[in-house]
PDB file of C-alpha atoms and ligand atoms in Angstrom:
ATOM      1  CA  MET A   1       0.000   0.000   0.000  1.00  0.00           C
ATOM      2  CA  PRO A   2       1.506   3.408  -0.881  1.00  0.00           C
ATOM      3  CA  SER A   3       2.173   5.848   1.937  1.00  0.00           C
ATOM      4  CA  LEU A   4       0.574   9.264   2.217  1.00  0.00           C
ATOM      5  CA  LEU A   5       4.011  10.727   1.524  1.00  0.00           C
ATOM      6  CA  HIS A   6       4.272   8.771  -1.706  1.00  0.00           C
ATOM      7  CA  ALA A   7       0.757   9.698  -2.801  1.00  0.00           C
ATOM      8  CA  LEU A   8       1.373  13.385  -2.072  1.00  0.00           C
ATOM      9  CA  THR A   9       4.722  13.376  -3.884  1.00  0.00           C
ATOM     10  CA  ALA A  10       3.171  11.742  -6.966  1.00  0.00           C
ATOM     11  CA  ALA A  11       0.127  14.007  -7.019  1.00  0.00           C
ATOM     12  CA  SER A  12       1.829  17.319  -6.220  1.00  0.00           C
ATOM     13  CA  GLY A  13       5.244  17.020  -7.886  1.00  0.00           C
ATOM     14  CA  LEU A  14       6.819  18.274  -4.627  1.00  0.00           C
ATOM     15  CA  SER A  15      10.167  16.799  -3.610  1.00  0.00           C
ATOM     16  CA  ARG A  16       9.917  14.119  -0.945  1.00  0.00           C
ATOM     17  CA  ARG A  17      11.483  16.514   1.583  1.00  0.00           C
ATOM     18  CA  LYS A  18       8.956  19.283   0.897  1.00  0.00           C
ATOM     19  CA  ALA A  19       6.042  16.829   0.838  1.00  0.00           C
ATOM     20  CA  PHE A  20       7.233  15.395   4.166  1.00  0.00           C
ATOM     21  CA  SER A  21       7.301  18.887   5.754  1.00  0.00           C
ATOM     22  CA  ALA A  22       3.901  19.791   4.281  1.00  0.00           C
ATOM     23  CA  ILE A  23       2.363  16.712   5.940  1.00  0.00           C
ATOM     24  CA  ARG A  24       4.172  17.198   9.238  1.00  0.00           C
ATOM     25  CA  GLU A  25       3.177  20.878   9.384  1.00  0.00           C
ATOM     26  CA  GLY A  26      -0.531  20.078   8.916  1.00  0.00           C
ATOM     27  CA  TYR A  27      -1.028  21.390   5.374  1.00  0.00           C
ATOM     28  CA  VAL A  28      -2.366  18.080   4.051  1.00  0.00           C
ATOM     29  CA  THR A  29      -5.875  16.661   4.365  1.00  0.00           C
ATOM     30  CA  VAL A  30      -7.441  13.434   3.093  1.00  0.00           C
ATOM     31  CA  ASP A  31     -11.201  13.748   2.640  1.00  0.00           C
ATOM     32  CA  GLY A  32     -11.055  16.893   4.757  1.00  0.00           C
ATOM     33  CA  GLU A  33      -9.168  15.318   7.701  1.00  0.00           C
ATOM     34  CA  VAL A  34      -5.725  16.678   8.561  1.00  0.00           C
ATOM     35  CA  ARG A  35      -3.102  13.917   8.332  1.00  0.00           C
ATOM     36  CA  THR A  36       0.320  14.530   9.881  1.00  0.00           C
ATOM     37  CA  GLU A  37       1.999  11.106   9.541  1.00  0.00           C
ATOM     38  CA  PRO A  38       3.894  10.870   6.216  1.00  0.00           C
ATOM     39  CA  SER A  39       4.371   7.090   6.457  1.00  0.00           C
ATOM     40  CA  SER A  40       0.686   6.359   7.149  1.00  0.00           C
ATOM     41  CA  GLU A  41      -1.088   4.272   4.506  1.00  0.00           C
ATOM     42  CA  TYR A  42      -2.950   6.003   1.719  1.00  0.00           C
ATOM     43  CA  GLU A  43      -5.464   3.927  -0.227  1.00  0.00           C
ATOM     44  CA  SER A  44      -7.940   6.404  -1.638  1.00  0.00           C
ATOM     45  CA  GLY A  45      -9.607   9.718  -0.851  1.00  0.00           C
ATOM     46  CA  LEU A  46      -9.327  13.339  -1.881  1.00  0.00           C
ATOM     47  CA  ILE A  47      -5.953  14.790  -0.980  1.00  0.00           C
ATOM     48  CA  ALA A  48      -5.752  18.549  -0.519  1.00  0.00           C
ATOM     49  CA  LEU A  49      -2.573  20.551  -0.055  1.00  0.00           C
ATOM     50  CA  ASP A  50      -3.105  23.826   1.772  1.00  0.00           C
ATOM     51  CA  GLY A  51      -6.787  23.634   0.827  1.00  0.00           C
ATOM     52  CA  ARG A  52      -6.173  22.902  -2.866  1.00  0.00           C
ATOM     53  CA  LEU A  53      -7.420  19.569  -4.206  1.00  0.00           C
ATOM     54  CA  LEU A  54      -4.767  17.656  -6.109  1.00  0.00           C
ATOM     55  CA  ASP A  55      -5.076  16.067  -9.532  1.00  0.00           C
ATOM     56  CA  THR A  56      -7.167  12.904  -9.448  1.00  0.00           C
ATOM     57  CA  ALA A  57      -5.344  10.871 -12.119  1.00  0.00           C
ATOM     58  CA  ALA A  58      -1.973  11.359 -10.497  1.00  0.00           C
ATOM     59  CA  ARG A  59      -3.505  10.697  -7.094  1.00  0.00           C
ATOM     60  CA  ALA A  60      -5.195   7.448  -8.032  1.00  0.00           C
ATOM     61  CA  HIS A  61      -2.255   5.798  -9.749  1.00  0.00           C
ATOM     62  CA  VAL A  62       1.329   4.956  -8.988  1.00  0.00           C
ATOM     63  CA  TYR A  63       4.058   5.690 -11.560  1.00  0.00           C
ATOM     64  CA  LEU A  64       7.593   4.445 -10.990  1.00  0.00           C
ATOM     65  CA  MET A  65      10.913   4.357 -12.765  1.00  0.00           C
ATOM     66  CA  LEU A  66      13.244   1.434 -12.072  1.00  0.00           C
ATOM     67  CA  ASN A  67      16.867   1.076 -13.136  1.00  0.00           C
ATOM     68  CA  LYS A  68      16.660  -2.644 -13.864  1.00  0.00           C
ATOM     69  CA  PRO A  69      19.824  -4.671 -13.390  1.00  0.00           C
ATOM     70  CA  PRO A  70      20.520  -7.696 -15.617  1.00  0.00           C
ATOM     71  CA  ASP A  71      19.201 -11.071 -14.394  1.00  0.00           C
ATOM     72  CA  TYR A  72      15.733  -9.873 -13.412  1.00  0.00           C
ATOM     73  CA  ILE A  73      12.651 -10.952 -15.387  1.00  0.00           C
ATOM     74  CA  THR A  74      10.209  -8.277 -16.549  1.00  0.00           C
ATOM     75  CA  THR A  75       7.012  -9.765 -15.187  1.00  0.00           C
ATOM     76  CA  VAL A  76       4.811  -9.458 -12.120  1.00  0.00           C
ATOM     77  CA  SER A  77       5.458 -13.036 -11.022  1.00  0.00           C
ATOM     78  CA  ASP A  78       7.461 -15.900 -12.451  1.00  0.00           C
ATOM     79  CA  GLU A  79       6.238 -19.510 -12.351  1.00  0.00           C
ATOM     80  CA  MET A  80       9.813 -20.734 -12.220  1.00  0.00           C
ATOM     81  CA  GLY A  81      10.559 -18.635  -9.146  1.00  0.00           C
ATOM     82  CA  ARG A  82      13.163 -16.462 -10.860  1.00  0.00           C
ATOM     83  CA  ARG A  83      13.808 -12.924  -9.595  1.00  0.00           C
ATOM     84  CA  THR A  84      11.404 -10.402 -11.092  1.00  0.00           C
ATOM     85  CA  VAL A  85      11.485  -6.625 -11.382  1.00  0.00           C
ATOM     86  CA  LEU A  86       8.770  -6.467  -8.706  1.00  0.00           C
ATOM     87  CA  ASP A  87      11.308  -7.882  -6.227  1.00  0.00           C
ATOM     88  CA  LEU A  88      13.230  -4.618  -6.633  1.00  0.00           C
ATOM     89  CA  ILE A  89      10.339  -2.326  -5.739  1.00  0.00           C
ATOM     90  CA  PRO A  90      10.321  -1.308  -2.065  1.00  0.00           C
ATOM     91  CA  ALA A  91       7.050  -2.000  -0.234  1.00  0.00           C
ATOM     92  CA  ARG A  92       6.473   1.736   0.324  1.00  0.00           C
ATOM     93  CA  LEU A  93       6.289   2.278  -3.480  1.00  0.00           C
ATOM     94  CA  LYS A  94       4.193  -0.790  -4.322  1.00  0.00           C
ATOM     95  CA  ALA A  95       0.446  -0.655  -4.962  1.00  0.00           C
ATOM     96  CA  PRO A  96      -2.141  -3.215  -6.049  1.00  0.00           C
ATOM     97  CA  GLY A  97      -2.130  -3.665  -9.811  1.00  0.00           C
ATOM     98  CA  ILE A  98       1.400  -2.369 -10.342  1.00  0.00           C
ATOM     99  CA  HIS A  99       2.944  -3.840 -13.487  1.00  0.00           C
ATOM    100  CA  PRO A 100       5.833  -3.161 -15.857  1.00  0.00           C
ATOM    101  CA  VAL A 101       5.198  -0.995 -18.926  1.00  0.00           C
ATOM    102  CA  GLY A 102       6.509  -3.119 -21.792  1.00  0.00           C
ATOM    103  CA  ARG A 103       9.517  -5.297 -21.166  1.00  0.00           C
ATOM    104  CA  LEU A 104      13.260  -5.496 -21.068  1.00  0.00           C
ATOM    105  CA  ASP A 105      15.027  -8.799 -21.706  1.00  0.00           C
ATOM    106  CA  ARG A 106      16.441 -10.616 -18.742  1.00  0.00           C
ATOM    107  CA  ASP A 107      19.953  -9.586 -19.795  1.00  0.00           C
ATOM    108  CA  THR A 108      19.053  -5.969 -20.567  1.00  0.00           C
ATOM    109  CA  SER A 109      19.390  -3.295 -17.906  1.00  0.00           C
ATOM    110  CA  GLY A 110      18.139   0.257 -17.532  1.00  0.00           C
ATOM    111  CA  LEU A 111      14.994   2.300 -17.577  1.00  0.00           C
ATOM    112  CA  LEU A 112      11.791   0.409 -16.925  1.00  0.00           C
ATOM    113  CA  LEU A 113       8.522   2.124 -16.061  1.00  0.00           C
ATOM    114  CA  LEU A 114       5.980   0.494 -13.754  1.00  0.00           C
ATOM    115  CA  THR A 115       2.493   1.750 -13.082  1.00  0.00           C
ATOM    116  CA  THR A 116      -1.011   0.902 -11.944  1.00  0.00           C
ATOM    117  CA  ASP A 117      -2.385   2.982 -14.840  1.00  0.00           C
ATOM    118  CA  GLY A 118      -3.457   0.529 -17.552  1.00  0.00           C
ATOM    119  CA  ASP A 119      -4.412   3.346 -19.947  1.00  0.00           C
ATOM    120  CA  LEU A 120      -0.906   4.761 -19.865  1.00  0.00           C
ATOM    121  CA  THR A 121       0.573   1.275 -20.324  1.00  0.00           C
ATOM    122  CA  HIS A 122      -1.594   0.773 -23.375  1.00  0.00           C
ATOM    123  CA  ALA A 123      -0.624   4.130 -24.832  1.00  0.00           C
ATOM    124  CA  LEU A 124       3.093   3.606 -24.252  1.00  0.00           C
ATOM    125  CA  THR A 125       3.249   0.053 -25.561  1.00  0.00           C
ATOM    126  CA  HIS A 126       0.804   0.169 -28.463  1.00  0.00           C
ATOM    127  CA  PRO A 127       2.739   0.293 -31.760  1.00  0.00           C
ATOM    128  CA  ARG A 128       0.463   3.105 -32.968  1.00  0.00           C
ATOM    129  CA  PHE A 129       2.034   5.494 -30.453  1.00  0.00           C
ATOM    130  CA  GLU A 130       5.685   4.840 -31.359  1.00  0.00           C
ATOM    131  CA  ILE A 131       7.344   6.101 -28.209  1.00  0.00           C
ATOM    132  CA  GLU A 132      11.100   6.546 -28.746  1.00  0.00           C
ATOM    133  CA  LYS A 133      13.376   4.223 -26.786  1.00  0.00           C
ATOM    134  CA  GLU A 134      17.110   4.846 -26.615  1.00  0.00           C
ATOM    135  CA  TYR A 135      19.574   2.061 -25.807  1.00  0.00           C
ATOM    136  CA  TRP A 136      23.282   2.142 -25.155  1.00  0.00           C
ATOM    137  CA  LEU A 137      25.077  -0.991 -26.174  1.00  0.00           C
ATOM    138  CA  ARG A 138      28.414  -2.650 -26.127  1.00  0.00           C
ATOM    139  CA  SER A 139      29.312  -5.240 -28.706  1.00  0.00           C
ATOM    140  CA  ALA A 140      32.173  -7.738 -28.680  1.00  0.00           C
ATOM    141  CA  THR A 141      33.967  -5.452 -31.136  1.00  0.00           C
ATOM    142  CA  PRO A 142      32.900  -1.871 -31.968  1.00  0.00           C
ATOM    143  CA  LEU A 143      30.595  -1.586 -34.972  1.00  0.00           C
ATOM    144  CA  THR A 144      32.351  -1.159 -38.300  1.00  0.00           C
ATOM    145  CA  ASP A 145      31.351   1.578 -40.772  1.00  0.00           C
ATOM    146  CA  GLN A 146      29.867  -1.161 -42.945  1.00  0.00           C
ATOM    147  CA  GLN A 147      27.705  -2.512 -40.101  1.00  0.00           C
ATOM    148  CA  VAL A 148      26.522   1.010 -39.269  1.00  0.00           C
ATOM    149  CA  ALA A 149      25.616   1.620 -42.919  1.00  0.00           C
ATOM    150  CA  GLN A 150      23.787  -1.703 -43.114  1.00  0.00           C
ATOM    151  CA  LEU A 151      21.743  -0.920 -40.003  1.00  0.00           C
ATOM    152  CA  ARG A 152      20.901   2.550 -41.286  1.00  0.00           C
ATOM    153  CA  SER A 153      19.634   1.192 -44.556  1.00  0.00           C
ATOM    154  CA  GLY A 154      17.388  -1.315 -42.734  1.00  0.00           C
ATOM    155  CA  VAL A 155      17.576  -4.974 -41.740  1.00  0.00           C
ATOM    156  CA  GLU A 156      14.856  -7.591 -41.831  1.00  0.00           C
ATOM    157  CA  ILE A 157      13.199  -8.536 -38.537  1.00  0.00           C
ATOM    158  CA  ASP A 158      10.102 -10.769 -38.510  1.00  0.00           C
ATOM    159  CA  GLY A 159       9.926 -10.408 -42.268  1.00  0.00           C
ATOM    160  CA  GLU A 160       9.858  -6.600 -42.173  1.00  0.00           C
ATOM    161  CA  PRO A 161      12.607  -4.067 -42.784  1.00  0.00           C
ATOM    162  CA  ARG A 162      13.616  -2.186 -39.619  1.00  0.00           C
ATOM    163  CA  ARG A 163      16.082   0.570 -39.154  1.00  0.00           C
ATOM    164  CA  PRO A 164      16.942   2.721 -36.159  1.00  0.00           C
ATOM    165  CA  LEU A 165      15.533   6.178 -35.792  1.00  0.00           C
ATOM    166  CA  ARG A 166      19.025   7.265 -34.698  1.00  0.00           C
ATOM    167  CA  LEU A 167      22.343   5.469 -34.450  1.00  0.00           C
ATOM    168  CA  ARG A 168      25.473   7.125 -33.153  1.00  0.00           C
ATOM    169  CA  ARG A 169      28.824   6.257 -31.723  1.00  0.00           C
ATOM    170  CA  LEU A 170      29.371   7.216 -28.099  1.00  0.00           C
ATOM    171  CA  ILE A 171      32.487   8.658 -26.610  1.00  0.00           C
ATOM    172  CA  GLU A 172      33.307   8.779 -22.893  1.00  0.00           C
ATOM    173  CA  ALA A 173      30.515   6.334 -22.088  1.00  0.00           C
ATOM    174  CA  GLU A 174      32.507   3.268 -21.020  1.00  0.00           C
ATOM    175  CA  PRO A 175      31.678   0.444 -21.364  1.00  0.00           C
ATOM    176  CA  PHE A 176      29.057   1.470 -23.952  1.00  0.00           C
ATOM    177  CA  GLN A 177      30.045   2.235 -27.544  1.00  0.00           C
ATOM    178  CA  THR A 178      26.881   2.893 -29.484  1.00  0.00           C
ATOM    179  CA  SER A 179      23.534   4.591 -28.951  1.00  0.00           C
ATOM    180  CA  ILE A 180      20.584   3.252 -30.881  1.00  0.00           C
ATOM    181  CA  THR A 181      17.072   4.710 -30.797  1.00  0.00           C
ATOM    182  CA  ILE A 182      14.037   2.820 -32.017  1.00  0.00           C
ATOM    183  CA  ARG A 183      10.329   3.457 -31.900  1.00  0.00           C
ATOM    184  CA  GLU A 184       8.934  -0.052 -32.107  1.00  0.00           C
ATOM    185  CA  GLY A 185       9.352  -2.685 -29.420  1.00  0.00           C
ATOM    186  CA  ARG A 186       9.627  -6.042 -31.181  1.00  0.00           C
ATOM    187  CA  ASN A 187      10.872  -8.878 -29.010  1.00  0.00           C
ATOM    188  CA  ARG A 188      14.674  -8.523 -28.580  1.00  0.00           C
ATOM    189  CA  GLN A 189      14.648  -6.063 -31.446  1.00  0.00           C
ATOM    190  CA  VAL A 190      17.963  -4.326 -30.784  1.00  0.00           C
ATOM    191  CA  ARG A 191      19.855  -7.568 -30.217  1.00  0.00           C
ATOM    192  CA  ARG A 192      18.320  -9.115 -33.337  1.00  0.00           C
ATOM    193  CA  MET A 193      19.112  -6.094 -35.518  1.00  0.00           C
ATOM    194  CA  LEU A 194      22.707  -6.276 -34.355  1.00  0.00           C
ATOM    195  CA  GLU A 195      22.827 -10.040 -34.942  1.00  0.00           C
ATOM    196  CA  VAL A 196      21.690  -9.553 -38.539  1.00  0.00           C
ATOM    197  CA  VAL A 197      24.748  -7.387 -39.253  1.00  0.00           C
ATOM    198  CA  GLY A 198      27.040  -9.868 -37.490  1.00  0.00           C
ATOM    199  CA  ALA A 199      27.649  -7.915 -34.272  1.00  0.00           C
ATOM    200  CA  ARG A 200      27.273  -9.579 -30.876  1.00  0.00           C
ATOM    201  CA  VAL A 201      25.787  -7.401 -28.129  1.00  0.00           C
ATOM    202  CA  THR A 202      27.560  -7.978 -24.825  1.00  0.00           C
ATOM    203  CA  SER A 203      25.594  -5.428 -22.802  1.00  0.00           C
ATOM    204  CA  LEU A 204      22.507  -3.380 -23.447  1.00  0.00           C
ATOM    205  CA  ARG A 205      20.978  -0.640 -21.328  1.00  0.00           C
ATOM    206  CA  ARG A 206      17.876   1.450 -21.976  1.00  0.00           C
ATOM    207  CA  VAL A 207      18.675   5.045 -21.044  1.00  0.00           C
ATOM    208  CA  ARG A 208      15.566   6.855 -22.291  1.00  0.00           C
ATOM    209  CA  GLU A 209      11.902   6.195 -22.925  1.00  0.00           C
ATOM    210  CA  GLY A 210      10.041   9.065 -24.579  1.00  0.00           C
ATOM    211  CA  PRO A 211      10.858  12.201 -22.578  1.00  0.00           C
ATOM    212  CA  LEU A 212      12.199  10.325 -19.519  1.00  0.00           C
ATOM    213  CA  THR A 213      15.857   9.536 -18.902  1.00  0.00           C
ATOM    214  CA  LEU A 214      17.509   7.383 -16.253  1.00  0.00           C
ATOM    215  CA  GLY A 215      19.552  10.298 -14.913  1.00  0.00           C
ATOM    216  CA  GLY A 216      21.548   9.329 -11.836  1.00  0.00           C
ATOM    217  CA  LEU A 217      19.173   6.603 -10.606  1.00  0.00           C
ATOM    218  CA  PRO A 218      21.480   3.838  -9.336  1.00  0.00           C
ATOM    219  CA  GLU A 219      21.168   0.326 -10.770  1.00  0.00           C
ATOM    220  CA  GLY A 220      18.556  -1.647  -8.803  1.00  0.00           C
ATOM    221  CA  ALA A 221      16.868   1.510  -7.437  1.00  0.00           C
ATOM    222  CA  ALA A 222      13.312   2.700  -8.057  1.00  0.00           C
ATOM    223  CA  ARG A 223      11.653   6.071  -7.568  1.00  0.00           C
ATOM    224  CA  ALA A 224       8.230   7.647  -8.080  1.00  0.00           C
ATOM    225  CA  LEU A 225       7.863   9.810 -11.170  1.00  0.00           C
ATOM    226  CA  THR A 226       7.249  13.490 -10.539  1.00  0.00           C
ATOM    227  CA  ARG A 227       4.037  15.061 -11.713  1.00  0.00           C
ATOM    228  CA  ASP A 228       5.924  16.842 -14.518  1.00  0.00           C
ATOM    229  CA  GLU A 229       7.314  13.516 -15.709  1.00  0.00           C
ATOM    230  CA  ILE A 230       3.851  11.933 -15.721  1.00  0.00           C
ATOM    231  CA  GLU A 231       2.499  14.853 -17.720  1.00  0.00           C
ATOM    232  CA  ALA A 232       5.433  14.677 -20.141  1.00  0.00           C
ATOM    233  CA  LEU A 233       4.718  10.987 -20.702  1.00  0.00           C
ATOM    234  CA  ARG A 234       1.056  11.676 -21.340  1.00  0.00           C
ATOM    235  CA  SER A 235       1.866  14.323 -23.893  1.00  0.00           C
ATOM    236  CA  ALA A 236       4.362  11.971 -25.567  1.00  0.00           C
ATOM    237  CA  GLU A 237       1.523   9.592 -26.463  1.00  0.00           C
ATOM    238  CA  ARG A 238       1.506  10.529 -30.098  1.00  0.00           C
ATOM    239  CA  PRO A 239      -0.479   8.300 -32.425  1.00  0.00           C
ATOM    240  CA  THR A 240       1.101   7.946 -35.847  1.00  0.00           C
ATOM    241  CA  LYS A 241      -0.208   6.513 -39.078  1.00  0.00           C
ATOM    242  CA  ARG A 242       2.468   3.878 -39.563  1.00  0.00           C
ATOM    243  CA  GLY A 243       4.550   1.800 -37.214  1.00  0.00           C
ATOM    244  CA  ASP A 244       6.946   0.239 -39.706  1.00  0.00           C
ATOM    245  CA  GLY A 245      10.097   1.784 -38.273  1.00  0.00           C
ATOM    246  CA  LEU A 246      11.299   2.900 -41.684  1.00  0.00           C
ATOM    247  CA  ARG A 247      12.218   6.338 -40.515  1.00  0.00           C
ATOM    248  CA  GLY A 248      15.212   8.113 -39.170  1.00  0.00           C
ATOM    249  CA  GLY A 249      18.765   7.176 -39.940  1.00  0.00           C
ATOM    250  CA  ALA A 250      20.016  10.540 -38.759  1.00  0.00           C
ATOM    251  CA  PRO A 251      23.705  11.180 -39.308  1.00  0.00           C
ATOM    252  CA  SER A 252      26.169   9.890 -36.738  1.00  0.00           C
ATOM    253  CA  SER A 253      27.188  12.240 -33.983  1.00  0.00           C
ATOM    254  CA  GLN A 254      30.149  12.095 -31.649  1.00  0.00           C
ATOM    255  CA  ARG A 255      28.193  13.808 -28.893  1.00  0.00           C
ATOM    256  CA  ARG A 256      27.572  11.869 -25.736  1.00  0.00           C
ATOM    257  CA  PRO A 257      23.922  11.897 -24.698  1.00  0.00           C
ATOM    258  CA  SER A 258      23.253  12.470 -21.032  1.00  0.00           C
ATOM    259  CA  PRO A 259      20.588  10.032 -19.817  1.00  0.00           C
TER     260      PRO A 259
HETATM  261  N1  URA B 301      15.773  -4.707 -27.589  1.00  0.00           N
HETATM  262  C1  URA B 301      16.380  -5.810 -27.114  1.00  0.00           C
HETATM  263  O1  URA B 301      17.059  -6.521 -27.858  1.00  0.00           O
HETATM  264  N2  URA B 301      16.225  -6.103 -25.812  1.00  0.00           N
HETATM  265  C2  URA B 301      15.514  -5.356 -24.952  1.00  0.00           C
HETATM  266  O2  URA B 301      15.407  -5.677 -23.769  1.00  0.00           O
HETATM  267  C3  URA B 301      14.881  -4.210 -25.464  1.00  0.00           C
HETATM  268  C4  URA B 301      15.039  -3.911 -26.783  1.00  0.00           C
END
């Protein structure tokens, strides 16, 4: 069950420290009752901050970002008893119905969103919406110019030509060498695209999904999204006419992105 502090942070966009003080100092009510214990359970009810009712959508749902380490399965529960991404979510952030938005392979690390908001999950994972996903990868040997050219011109995955929206070499991003951005989310798409051109991915990390980046979130850690981040995600839901991935191929850049 989420705490009042968590619910207030998610609904108001305040930092945890400011939300904590607001509760302690008596500025927060639930259904008109003043609540001064930040760690008390919050299930439902109208939260007001200094008399102002907070946004219902943000209040009702939980939105989290996890920096997934390798060796965790992207599922709510695993029949074979393997470790799942839910095992990494602290009890204070969990809520009934929380589930991963899309999936990362067992071996892939990085940014994974989790939410109780099925509408947002649908919007972010439906091919029609084509949310950008950026991955940093390391391959056994750095990509050759020929492999880069081949990827940019499109490779066949599941019988359809796919090419990255952007592909660029990274500098100062040890151990990663290449950034690749795609819009679709076919099963193991990045690894399979690389396989087609004869490169073997040795590590893969998602550093961005739509407008959200991992930032300094340590591997294995989870945090609630801020209200601004939730709104940015909602406005990134951009239906497009075609989801065939035959776009992009922007020129290579030597700039290092900052996730
Ligand atoms: N592409 C992959 O190959 N693996 C992932 O986990 C995500 C995208």
